[in-house]
XYZ file of C-alpha atoms in Angstrom:
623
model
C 168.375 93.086 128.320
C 165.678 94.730 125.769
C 168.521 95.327 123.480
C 169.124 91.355 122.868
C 165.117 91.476 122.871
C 165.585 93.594 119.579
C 168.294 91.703 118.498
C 166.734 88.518 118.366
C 163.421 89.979 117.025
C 165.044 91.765 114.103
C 166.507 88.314 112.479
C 163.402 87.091 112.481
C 161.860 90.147 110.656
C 164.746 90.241 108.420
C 163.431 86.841 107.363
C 160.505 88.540 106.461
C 161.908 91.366 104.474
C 164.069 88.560 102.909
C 161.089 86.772 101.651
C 159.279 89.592 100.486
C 162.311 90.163 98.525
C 162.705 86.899 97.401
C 159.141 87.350 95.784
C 160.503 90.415 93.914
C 162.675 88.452 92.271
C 160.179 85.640 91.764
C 158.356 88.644 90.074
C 160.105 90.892 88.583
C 163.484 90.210 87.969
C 164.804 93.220 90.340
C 164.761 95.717 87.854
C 168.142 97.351 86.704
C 170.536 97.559 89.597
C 171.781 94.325 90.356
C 172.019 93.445 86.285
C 176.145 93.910 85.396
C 177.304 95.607 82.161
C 180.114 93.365 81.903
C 180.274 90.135 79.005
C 180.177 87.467 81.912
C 176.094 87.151 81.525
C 173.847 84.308 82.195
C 171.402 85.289 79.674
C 170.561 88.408 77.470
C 166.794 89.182 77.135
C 165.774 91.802 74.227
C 169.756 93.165 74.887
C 168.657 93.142 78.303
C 171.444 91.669 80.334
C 170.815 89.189 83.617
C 174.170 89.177 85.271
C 176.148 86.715 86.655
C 176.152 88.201 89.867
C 172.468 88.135 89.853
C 172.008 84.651 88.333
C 174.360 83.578 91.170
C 172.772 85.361 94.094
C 169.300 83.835 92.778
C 170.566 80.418 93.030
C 171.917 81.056 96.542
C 168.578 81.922 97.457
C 166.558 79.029 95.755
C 169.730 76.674 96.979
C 168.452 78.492 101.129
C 164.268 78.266 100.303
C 165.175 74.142 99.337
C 167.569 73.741 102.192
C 164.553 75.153 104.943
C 161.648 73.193 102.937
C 163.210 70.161 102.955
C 165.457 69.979 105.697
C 167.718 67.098 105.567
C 166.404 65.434 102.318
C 168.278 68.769 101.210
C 171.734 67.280 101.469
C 171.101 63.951 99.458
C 169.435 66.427 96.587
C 172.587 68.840 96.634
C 174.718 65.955 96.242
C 173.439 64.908 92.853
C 175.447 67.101 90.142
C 172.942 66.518 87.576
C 169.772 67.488 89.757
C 171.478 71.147 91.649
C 172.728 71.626 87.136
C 168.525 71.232 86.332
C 168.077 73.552 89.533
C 170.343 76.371 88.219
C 168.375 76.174 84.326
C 165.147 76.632 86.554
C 166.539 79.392 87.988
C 167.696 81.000 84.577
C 164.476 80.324 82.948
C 162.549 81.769 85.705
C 165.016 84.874 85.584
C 164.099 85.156 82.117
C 160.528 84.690 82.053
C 160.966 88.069 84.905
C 162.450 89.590 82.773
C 159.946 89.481 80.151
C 157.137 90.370 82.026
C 158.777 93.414 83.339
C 159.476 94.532 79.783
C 156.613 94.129 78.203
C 154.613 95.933 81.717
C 157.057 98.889 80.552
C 155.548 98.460 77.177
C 152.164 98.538 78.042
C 153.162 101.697 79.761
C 152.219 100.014 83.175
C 153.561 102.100 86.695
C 153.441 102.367 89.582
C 153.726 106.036 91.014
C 156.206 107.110 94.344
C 153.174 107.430 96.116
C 152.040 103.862 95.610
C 155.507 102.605 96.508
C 155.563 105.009 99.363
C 152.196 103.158 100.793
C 153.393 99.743 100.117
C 156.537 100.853 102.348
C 154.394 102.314 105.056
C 152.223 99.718 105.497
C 154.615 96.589 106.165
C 154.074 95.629 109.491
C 157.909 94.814 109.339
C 158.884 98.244 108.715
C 156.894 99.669 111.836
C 156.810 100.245 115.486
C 153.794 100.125 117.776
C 151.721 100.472 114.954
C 153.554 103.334 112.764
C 156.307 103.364 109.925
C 159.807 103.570 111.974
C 162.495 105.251 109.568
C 165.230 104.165 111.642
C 163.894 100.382 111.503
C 163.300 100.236 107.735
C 167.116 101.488 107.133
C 168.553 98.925 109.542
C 166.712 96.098 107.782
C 167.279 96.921 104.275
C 170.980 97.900 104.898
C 170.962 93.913 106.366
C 169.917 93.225 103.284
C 172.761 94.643 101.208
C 170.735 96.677 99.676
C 169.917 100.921 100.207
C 166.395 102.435 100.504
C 166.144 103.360 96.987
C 167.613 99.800 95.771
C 164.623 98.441 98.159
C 162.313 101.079 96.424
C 162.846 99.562 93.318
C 162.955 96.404 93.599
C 159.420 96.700 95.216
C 158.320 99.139 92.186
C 158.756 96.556 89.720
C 157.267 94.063 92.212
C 154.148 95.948 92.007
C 154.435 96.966 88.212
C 154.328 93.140 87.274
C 151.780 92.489 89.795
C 149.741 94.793 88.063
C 149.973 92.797 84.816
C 149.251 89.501 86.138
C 146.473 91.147 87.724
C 144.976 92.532 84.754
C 145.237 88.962 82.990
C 143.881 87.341 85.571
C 140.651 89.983 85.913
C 139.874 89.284 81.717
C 138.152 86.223 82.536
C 134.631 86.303 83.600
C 131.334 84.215 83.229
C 128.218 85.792 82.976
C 124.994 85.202 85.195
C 123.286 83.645 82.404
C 126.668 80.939 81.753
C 126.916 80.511 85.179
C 123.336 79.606 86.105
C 123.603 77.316 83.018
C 126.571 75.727 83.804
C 125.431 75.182 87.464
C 121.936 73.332 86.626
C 124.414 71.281 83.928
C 126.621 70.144 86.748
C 124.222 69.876 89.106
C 122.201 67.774 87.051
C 120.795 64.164 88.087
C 120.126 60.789 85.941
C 117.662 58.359 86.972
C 119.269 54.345 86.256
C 118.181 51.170 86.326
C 120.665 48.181 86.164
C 121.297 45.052 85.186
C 124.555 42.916 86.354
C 126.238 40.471 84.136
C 128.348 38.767 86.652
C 131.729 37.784 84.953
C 133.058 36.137 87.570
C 130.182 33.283 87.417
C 130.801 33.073 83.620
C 134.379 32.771 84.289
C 133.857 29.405 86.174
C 132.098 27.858 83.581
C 134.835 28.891 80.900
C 137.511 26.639 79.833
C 141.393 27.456 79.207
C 143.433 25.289 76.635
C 146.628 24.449 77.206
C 147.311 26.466 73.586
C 145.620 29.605 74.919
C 147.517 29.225 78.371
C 151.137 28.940 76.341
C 150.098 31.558 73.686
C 148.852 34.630 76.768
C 151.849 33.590 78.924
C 154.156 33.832 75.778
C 152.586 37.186 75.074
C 152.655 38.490 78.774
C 155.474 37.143 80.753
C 156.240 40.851 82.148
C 153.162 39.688 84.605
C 155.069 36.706 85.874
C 158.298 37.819 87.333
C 159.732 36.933 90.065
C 161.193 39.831 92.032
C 164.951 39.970 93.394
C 165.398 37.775 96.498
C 167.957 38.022 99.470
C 169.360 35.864 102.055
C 171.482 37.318 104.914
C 173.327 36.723 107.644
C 174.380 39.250 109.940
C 175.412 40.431 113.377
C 174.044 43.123 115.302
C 175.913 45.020 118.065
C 173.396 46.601 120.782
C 175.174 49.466 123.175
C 172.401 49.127 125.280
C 172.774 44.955 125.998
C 176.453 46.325 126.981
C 176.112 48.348 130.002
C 177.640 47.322 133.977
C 176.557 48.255 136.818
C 179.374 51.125 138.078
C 181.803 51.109 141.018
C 181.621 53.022 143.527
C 185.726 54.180 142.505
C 184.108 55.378 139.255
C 181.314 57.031 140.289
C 183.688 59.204 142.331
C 186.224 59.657 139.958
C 183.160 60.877 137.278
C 181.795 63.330 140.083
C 185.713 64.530 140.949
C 186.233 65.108 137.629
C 182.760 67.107 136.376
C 182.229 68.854 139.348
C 181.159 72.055 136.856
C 177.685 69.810 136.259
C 176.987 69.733 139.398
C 177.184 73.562 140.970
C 174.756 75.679 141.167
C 176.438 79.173 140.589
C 176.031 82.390 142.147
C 172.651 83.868 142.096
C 171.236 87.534 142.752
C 168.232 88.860 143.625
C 167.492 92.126 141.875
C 164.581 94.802 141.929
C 164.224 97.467 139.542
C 162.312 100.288 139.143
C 162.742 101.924 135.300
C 161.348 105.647 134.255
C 161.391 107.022 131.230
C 163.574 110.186 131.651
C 166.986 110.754 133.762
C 165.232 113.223 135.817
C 162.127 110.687 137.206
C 164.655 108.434 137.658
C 166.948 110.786 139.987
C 163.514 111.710 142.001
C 163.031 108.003 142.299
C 166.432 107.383 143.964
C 166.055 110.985 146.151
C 162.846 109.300 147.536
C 164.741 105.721 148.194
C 167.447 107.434 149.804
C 164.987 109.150 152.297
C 163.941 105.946 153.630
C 160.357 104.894 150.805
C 159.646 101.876 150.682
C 161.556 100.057 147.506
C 157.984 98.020 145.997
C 155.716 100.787 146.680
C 157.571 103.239 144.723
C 158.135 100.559 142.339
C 154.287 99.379 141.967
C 153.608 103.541 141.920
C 156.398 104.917 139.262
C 157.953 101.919 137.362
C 157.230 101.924 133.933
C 157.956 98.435 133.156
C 154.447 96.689 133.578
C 155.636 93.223 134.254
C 158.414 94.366 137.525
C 156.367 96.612 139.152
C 153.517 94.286 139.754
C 155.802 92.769 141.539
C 157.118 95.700 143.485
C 160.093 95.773 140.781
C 161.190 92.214 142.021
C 163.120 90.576 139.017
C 163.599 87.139 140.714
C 166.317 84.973 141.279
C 169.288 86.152 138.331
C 172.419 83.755 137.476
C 175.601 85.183 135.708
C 174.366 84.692 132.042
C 170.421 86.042 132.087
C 171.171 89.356 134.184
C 171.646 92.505 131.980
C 174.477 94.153 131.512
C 173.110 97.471 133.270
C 172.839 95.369 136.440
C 176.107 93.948 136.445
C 177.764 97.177 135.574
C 176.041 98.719 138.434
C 178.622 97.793 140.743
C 176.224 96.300 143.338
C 177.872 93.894 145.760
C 176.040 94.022 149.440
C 172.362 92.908 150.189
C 170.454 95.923 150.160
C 172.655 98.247 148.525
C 170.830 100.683 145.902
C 172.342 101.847 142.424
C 172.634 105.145 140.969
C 170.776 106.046 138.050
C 171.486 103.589 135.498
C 170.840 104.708 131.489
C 169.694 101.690 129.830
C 168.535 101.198 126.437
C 164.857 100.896 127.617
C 165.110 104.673 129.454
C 166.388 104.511 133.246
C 166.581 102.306 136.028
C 167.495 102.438 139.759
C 168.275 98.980 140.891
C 168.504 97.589 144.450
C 170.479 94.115 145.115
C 167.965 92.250 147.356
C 169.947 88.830 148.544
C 172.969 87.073 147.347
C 173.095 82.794 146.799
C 176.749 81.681 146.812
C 177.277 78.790 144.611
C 176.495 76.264 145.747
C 178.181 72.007 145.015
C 175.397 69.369 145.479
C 176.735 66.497 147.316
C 177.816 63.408 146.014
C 175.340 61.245 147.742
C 172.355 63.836 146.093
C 173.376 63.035 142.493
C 174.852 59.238 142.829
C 172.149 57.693 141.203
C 172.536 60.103 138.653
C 176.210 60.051 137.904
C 175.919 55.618 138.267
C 173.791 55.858 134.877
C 175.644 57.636 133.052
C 178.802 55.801 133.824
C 177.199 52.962 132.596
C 176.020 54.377 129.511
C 179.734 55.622 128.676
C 181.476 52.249 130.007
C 178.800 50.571 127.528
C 179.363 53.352 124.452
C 183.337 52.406 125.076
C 182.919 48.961 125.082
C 180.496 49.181 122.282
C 183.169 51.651 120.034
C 185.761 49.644 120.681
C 183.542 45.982 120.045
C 182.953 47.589 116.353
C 186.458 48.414 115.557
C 187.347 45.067 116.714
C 184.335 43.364 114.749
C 185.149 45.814 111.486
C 188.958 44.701 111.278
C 187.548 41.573 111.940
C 185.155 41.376 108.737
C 187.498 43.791 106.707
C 190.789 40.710 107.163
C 188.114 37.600 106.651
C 186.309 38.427 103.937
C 184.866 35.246 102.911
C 182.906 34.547 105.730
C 181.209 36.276 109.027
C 182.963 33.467 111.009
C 185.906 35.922 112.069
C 183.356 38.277 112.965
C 181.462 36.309 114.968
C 184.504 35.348 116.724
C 185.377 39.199 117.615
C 181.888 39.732 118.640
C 181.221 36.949 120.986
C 177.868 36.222 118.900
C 176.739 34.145 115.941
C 175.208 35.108 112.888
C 171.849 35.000 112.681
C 170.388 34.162 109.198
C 167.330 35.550 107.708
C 164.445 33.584 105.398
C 164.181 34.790 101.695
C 163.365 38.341 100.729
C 162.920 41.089 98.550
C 163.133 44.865 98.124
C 159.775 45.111 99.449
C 159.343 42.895 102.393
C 162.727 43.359 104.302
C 162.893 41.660 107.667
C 161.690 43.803 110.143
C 165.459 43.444 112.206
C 167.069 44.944 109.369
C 164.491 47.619 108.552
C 166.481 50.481 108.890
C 167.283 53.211 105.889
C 171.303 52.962 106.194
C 171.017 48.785 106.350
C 168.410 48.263 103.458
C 170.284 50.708 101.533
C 173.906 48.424 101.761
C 171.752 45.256 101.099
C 170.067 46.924 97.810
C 172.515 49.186 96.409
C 174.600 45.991 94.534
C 177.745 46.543 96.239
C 177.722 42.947 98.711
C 176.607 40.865 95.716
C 179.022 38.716 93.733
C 179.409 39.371 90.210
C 178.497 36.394 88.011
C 177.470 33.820 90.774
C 181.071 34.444 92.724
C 180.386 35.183 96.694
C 179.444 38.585 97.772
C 181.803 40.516 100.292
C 181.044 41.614 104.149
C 179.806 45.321 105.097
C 181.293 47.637 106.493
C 179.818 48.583 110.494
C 176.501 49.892 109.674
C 175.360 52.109 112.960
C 171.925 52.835 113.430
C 169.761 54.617 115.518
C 173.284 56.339 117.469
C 173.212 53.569 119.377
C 172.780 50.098 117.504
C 175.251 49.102 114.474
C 175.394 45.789 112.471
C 177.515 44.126 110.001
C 176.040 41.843 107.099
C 176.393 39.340 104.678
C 174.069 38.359 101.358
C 174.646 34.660 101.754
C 172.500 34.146 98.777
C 171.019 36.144 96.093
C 168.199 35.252 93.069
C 168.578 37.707 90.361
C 164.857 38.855 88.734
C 163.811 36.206 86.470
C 160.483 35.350 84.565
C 158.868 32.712 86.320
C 158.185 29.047 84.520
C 155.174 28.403 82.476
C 154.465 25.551 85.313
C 154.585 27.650 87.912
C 152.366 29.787 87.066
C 149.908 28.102 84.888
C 147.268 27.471 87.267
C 147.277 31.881 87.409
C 147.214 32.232 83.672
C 144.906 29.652 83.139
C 142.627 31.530 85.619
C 143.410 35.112 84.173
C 142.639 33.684 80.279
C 139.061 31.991 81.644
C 138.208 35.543 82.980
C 139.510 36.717 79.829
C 136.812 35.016 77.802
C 134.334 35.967 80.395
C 134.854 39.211 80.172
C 134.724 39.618 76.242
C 131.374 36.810 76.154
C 130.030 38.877 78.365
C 130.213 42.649 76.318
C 129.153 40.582 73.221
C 126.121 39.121 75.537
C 125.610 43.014 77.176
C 125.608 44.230 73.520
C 122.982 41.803 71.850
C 120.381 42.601 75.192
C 120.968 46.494 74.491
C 119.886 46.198 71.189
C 117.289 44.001 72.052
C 115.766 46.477 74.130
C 115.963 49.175 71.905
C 113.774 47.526 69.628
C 111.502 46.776 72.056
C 112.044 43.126 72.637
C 114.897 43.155 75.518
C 112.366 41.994 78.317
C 111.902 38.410 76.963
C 115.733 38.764 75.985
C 116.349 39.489 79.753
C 114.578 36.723 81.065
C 116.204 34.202 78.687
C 119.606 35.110 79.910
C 118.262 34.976 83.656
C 118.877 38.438 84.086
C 116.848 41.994 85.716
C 116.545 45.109 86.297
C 117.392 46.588 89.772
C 115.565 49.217 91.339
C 115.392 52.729 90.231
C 118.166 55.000 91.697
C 119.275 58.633 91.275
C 122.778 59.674 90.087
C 124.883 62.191 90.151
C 127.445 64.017 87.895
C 130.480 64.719 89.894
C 130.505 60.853 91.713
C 133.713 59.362 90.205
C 131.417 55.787 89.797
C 132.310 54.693 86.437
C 128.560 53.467 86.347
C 127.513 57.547 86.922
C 130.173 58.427 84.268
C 128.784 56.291 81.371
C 124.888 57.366 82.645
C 125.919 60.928 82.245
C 127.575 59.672 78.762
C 124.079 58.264 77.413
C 121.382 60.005 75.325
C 118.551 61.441 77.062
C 115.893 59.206 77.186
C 112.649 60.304 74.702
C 109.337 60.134 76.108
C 108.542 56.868 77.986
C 111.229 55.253 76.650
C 114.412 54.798 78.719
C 118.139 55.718 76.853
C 120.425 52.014 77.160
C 124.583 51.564 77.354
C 126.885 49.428 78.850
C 129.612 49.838 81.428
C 132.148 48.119 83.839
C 131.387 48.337 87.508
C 134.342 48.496 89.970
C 133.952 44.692 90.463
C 134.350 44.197 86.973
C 131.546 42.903 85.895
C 129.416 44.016 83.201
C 126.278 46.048 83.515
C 123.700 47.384 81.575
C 122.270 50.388 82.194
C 118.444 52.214 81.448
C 118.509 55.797 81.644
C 114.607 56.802 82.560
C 114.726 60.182 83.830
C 116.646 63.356 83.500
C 116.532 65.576 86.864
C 117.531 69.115 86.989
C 119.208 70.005 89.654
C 120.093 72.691 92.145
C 123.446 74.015 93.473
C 124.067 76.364 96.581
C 125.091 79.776 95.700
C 128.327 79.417 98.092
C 129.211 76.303 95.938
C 128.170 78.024 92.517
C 130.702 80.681 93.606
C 133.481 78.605 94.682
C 132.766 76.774 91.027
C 132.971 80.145 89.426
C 136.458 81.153 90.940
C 137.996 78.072 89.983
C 136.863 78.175 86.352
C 137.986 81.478 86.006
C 141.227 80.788 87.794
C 142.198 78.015 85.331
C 141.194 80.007 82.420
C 143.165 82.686 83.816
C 146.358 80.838 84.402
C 145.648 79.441 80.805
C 145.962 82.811 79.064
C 148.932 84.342 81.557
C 150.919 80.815 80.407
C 149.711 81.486 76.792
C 150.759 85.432 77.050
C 154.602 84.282 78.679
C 154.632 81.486 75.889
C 154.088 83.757 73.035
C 156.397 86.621 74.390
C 159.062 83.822 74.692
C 158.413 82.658 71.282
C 159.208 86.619 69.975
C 162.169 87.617 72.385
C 165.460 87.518 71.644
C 167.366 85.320 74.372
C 171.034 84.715 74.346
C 172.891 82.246 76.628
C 176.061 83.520 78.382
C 179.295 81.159 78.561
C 178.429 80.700 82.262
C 174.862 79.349 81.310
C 175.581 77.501 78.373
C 178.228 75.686 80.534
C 175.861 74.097 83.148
């Protein structure tokens, strides 16, 4: 029993160990042992080989990491040639770019000592047992991995080595109080604004649009006026569920007769155990049984498995497949009978079989209801398999129409309204049925009829076949049909632009002083005052923070576009300095220093590309 305990646990930690591996590699290219000395390379680095057993094994394991991320999307990716040949040059280039790094740690004279590799060892929680480093379990899981201890060693050496680098990349970058504070008020930082709305959609309605200016914008932007691909289809659906019959009571019997297995409940034993930790506490135990103790006293008293002896060593009803091996080798067969001493992989055990439950048949009339369900629901999957073979051959020999179809189905056609790729009916709004309408294959080549699908299933339990009874290729749309919208879009047009020239003459205007009367005659004001700040993604805060800073007394004016669209001008009175919490100065701090830091490691890997020496192998140069 605790041995398929272990079992189970260690492929879970050798998933572990697997991924810390898989970060090696990520790292560090595994150092020396797994690159070949034969010709058959993937790449050479600085006469540094990366064999092909290596590149391989690499893009086993990014081909596994894809397969677990993205599950079933997995299978459509690995299907695309082109896409798994840009996975492999990842792979390569990554392999390479390891490579580098770990030669030019080795020429900084970077290492890490047996002692540090030692500690790294000690201290994975994978490697230990109830809290300390178990020798025994490190050898089992590495030797798993196909690898020894001192391949494992290694490969964790240069992990560290090139984590060491990066490390000391990262750590050059650093802002000093002074930057930081300054920074920080900068950010922080607040504008007072007044503003003044131009409102482009009023000055839009009083524009006109020639029909000139209509024919010249549509001539220049028909791209805007397309009319998307349209469908019309007909199709019949087949529903397993609409196909079901109630069940005879002849079948019914005949399902029970013949599954009789589903319905038994097997044999079942009651076991109690009471387990020690030598042969010789275990052989007192069974001395003391034998004399007449009582079995769950003892058991509460002496058992060292916690969970069974606060129970008085009662294990509970046991079927054929979850009891142990030690129990059923202990050749108990009466009620009451005791066991020797049993050697177990947990220590030692002295069983007692408590009661026996023979299996047991449930009755017909306690599962009828039961088995009456599911022979409908495998009458109706027959009838339905056999309905879509007929209905296939059916649509394969008639291809012109759905009428021999609908004749093998029992059903008519039912025909949809006019749509597109992006407002499919919601009937025929599943993945496998858009995809057969929008892929090209039912549509008729130059204006000739389309041809029927094949039976499109759905769902396990619904299927249809289709027909495009009518199909509108993209086209531009008319000038007439849309020349009420461009007429529209060219009056806004004008708005717009009348109204930057208009924004323009009133900023300058109040520069030199004069903008109030200038205001007034174009029927316009300033709104309250109101306080902005830096990091608001309001294109009105963005030009505020872009203006001058206002002199004394006098505001700072600009223009802008609101989110609406319209025009605004904008007076910049006031210039607030601002304060930031120290937990968000910090987390500002990091990131800068991050970035920067990323900046130079991708700067340091660019320029040691640039210098290397990197030749392709056959096997690469072939993808």
């Amino acid at each position: 029993m605790m041995d398929n305990l272990r079992a189970a646990a260690n492929h879970v930690v050798l998933k572990i160990i697997l991924g810390l591996i898989i970060v090696s590699f990520i790292l560090t290219g595994v150092g020396n042992y797994l690159i070949g000395g034969n010709n058959n390379y993937a790449a050479e680095v600085n006469g540094q080989e990366i064999g092909r057993a290596q590149f391989e094994n690499a893009v086993t394991g990014e081909r596994n990491r894809m397969a677990q991320q993205l599950g079933d999307r997995f299978s459509e990716l690995a299907a695309n040639e082109n896409y798994m040949k840009s996975v492999r040059q990842q792979v390569l280039n990554r392999m390479i770019d390891e490579a580098l790094l770990d030669q030019y740690a080795k020429k900084l004279h970077l290492g890490i000592s047996d002692e540090q590799v030692k500690k790294a060892i000690f201290s994975t929680q994978a490697f230990q047992s109830n809290g300390k480093f178990d020798n025994a379990r490190f050898n089992a899981l590495v030797n798993q991995m196909g690898m020894s201890a001192d391949q494992y060693a290694q490969a964790l050496r240069n992990q560290l080595t090139s984590q060491q680098l990066i490390n000391a990349v990262a750590g050059t970058d650093f802002m000093l109080k002074g930057e930081t504070d300054e920074l920080a008020a900068l950010v922080a930082q607040q504008r007072v604004v007044r503003q003044a709305v131009i409102d482009v959609n009023a000055l839009a309605a009083k524009q006109t649009a020639s029909d000139q200016e209509i024919a010249s914008y549509y001539d220049q932007n028909k791209s805007r006026f397309v009319s998307p691909e349209q469908f019309r289809v007909s199709y019949i659906k087949l529903d397993a569920a609409a196909m079901q019959e109630n069940a005879s009571d002849a079948e019914i019997q005949a399902y029970y007769d013949q599954h009789q297995d589903q319905f038994t409940q097997p044999q079942r034993n009651r076991y109690s155990i009471i387990q020690t930790k030598t042969e010789d506490e275990a052989r007192a135990v069974l001395d003391e049984l034998n004399k007449g103790a009582d079995f769950a006293t003892v058991a509460k008293a002496k058992s060292s498995d916690i969970i069974s002896a606060r129970n008085g060593g009662d294990m509970g009803w046991l079927e054929e497949g979850t009891t142990p091996d030690e129990l059923k080798n202990a050749g108990l067969k009466e009620k009451g009978q005791l066991s020797g001493v049993i050697k177990s992989s947990v220590g030692f055990l002295v069983a007692r079989l408590d009661d026996i439950q023979p299996a047991q048949i449930k009755p017909l009339n306690d599962v009828r209801s039961e088995l009456a369900e599911k022979v409908k629901q495998e009458k109706a999957l027959d009838a339905w398999y056999a309905l879509q073979q007929k209905v296939s051959e059916a649509a394969s020999n008639d291809n012109e129409s759905l009428a021999g179809a609908e004749q093998a189905a029992g059903a008519k056609a039912v025909q949809t309204g006019w749509f597109g790729r992006d407002n499919l009916p919601e009937e025929l709004n599943f993945k496998p049925v858009s995809d057969a309408i929008f892929n090209g294959g039912l549509v008729g080549q130059n204006g000739a009829p389309g041809s029927n699908s094949d039976i499109i299933t759905v769902d396990g339990d619904r299927a249809f076949v289709l027909r495009i009874t009518d199909h509108k290729a993209e086209s531009i749309k008319p000038l007439d049909d849309v020349k009420a919208q461009v007429s529209e879009i060219v009056k806004h047009t004008k708005a717009e632009q009348q109204a930057k020239l208009d924004a323009e003459k009133l900023v300058s205007d109040l520069k030199a002083g004069k903008g109030d009367d200038a205001l007034k005659a174009a029927n316009l004001s300033f709104s309250q005052a109101k306080t902005l700040g830096r990091v608001s993604q309001d294109p009105i805060s963005q030009a505020a923070f872009n203006l001058p800073l206002p002199a004394q007394d006098k505001p700072s004016f600009g223009t802008a576009s609101d989110q609406q669209g319209n025009v605004v001008i904008i007076a910049l009175d006031e210039v607030k300095a601002g304060s930031m919490p120290d937990a968000q100065k910090k987390a500002m701090v990091q990131g800068i220093t991050q970035n920067n830091a990323q900046i130079a490691f991708e700067a340091l890997m660019s320029n040691l590309r640039k210098e290397a020496k990197i030749k392709l192998g056959s096997m690469a140069e072939q993808q």
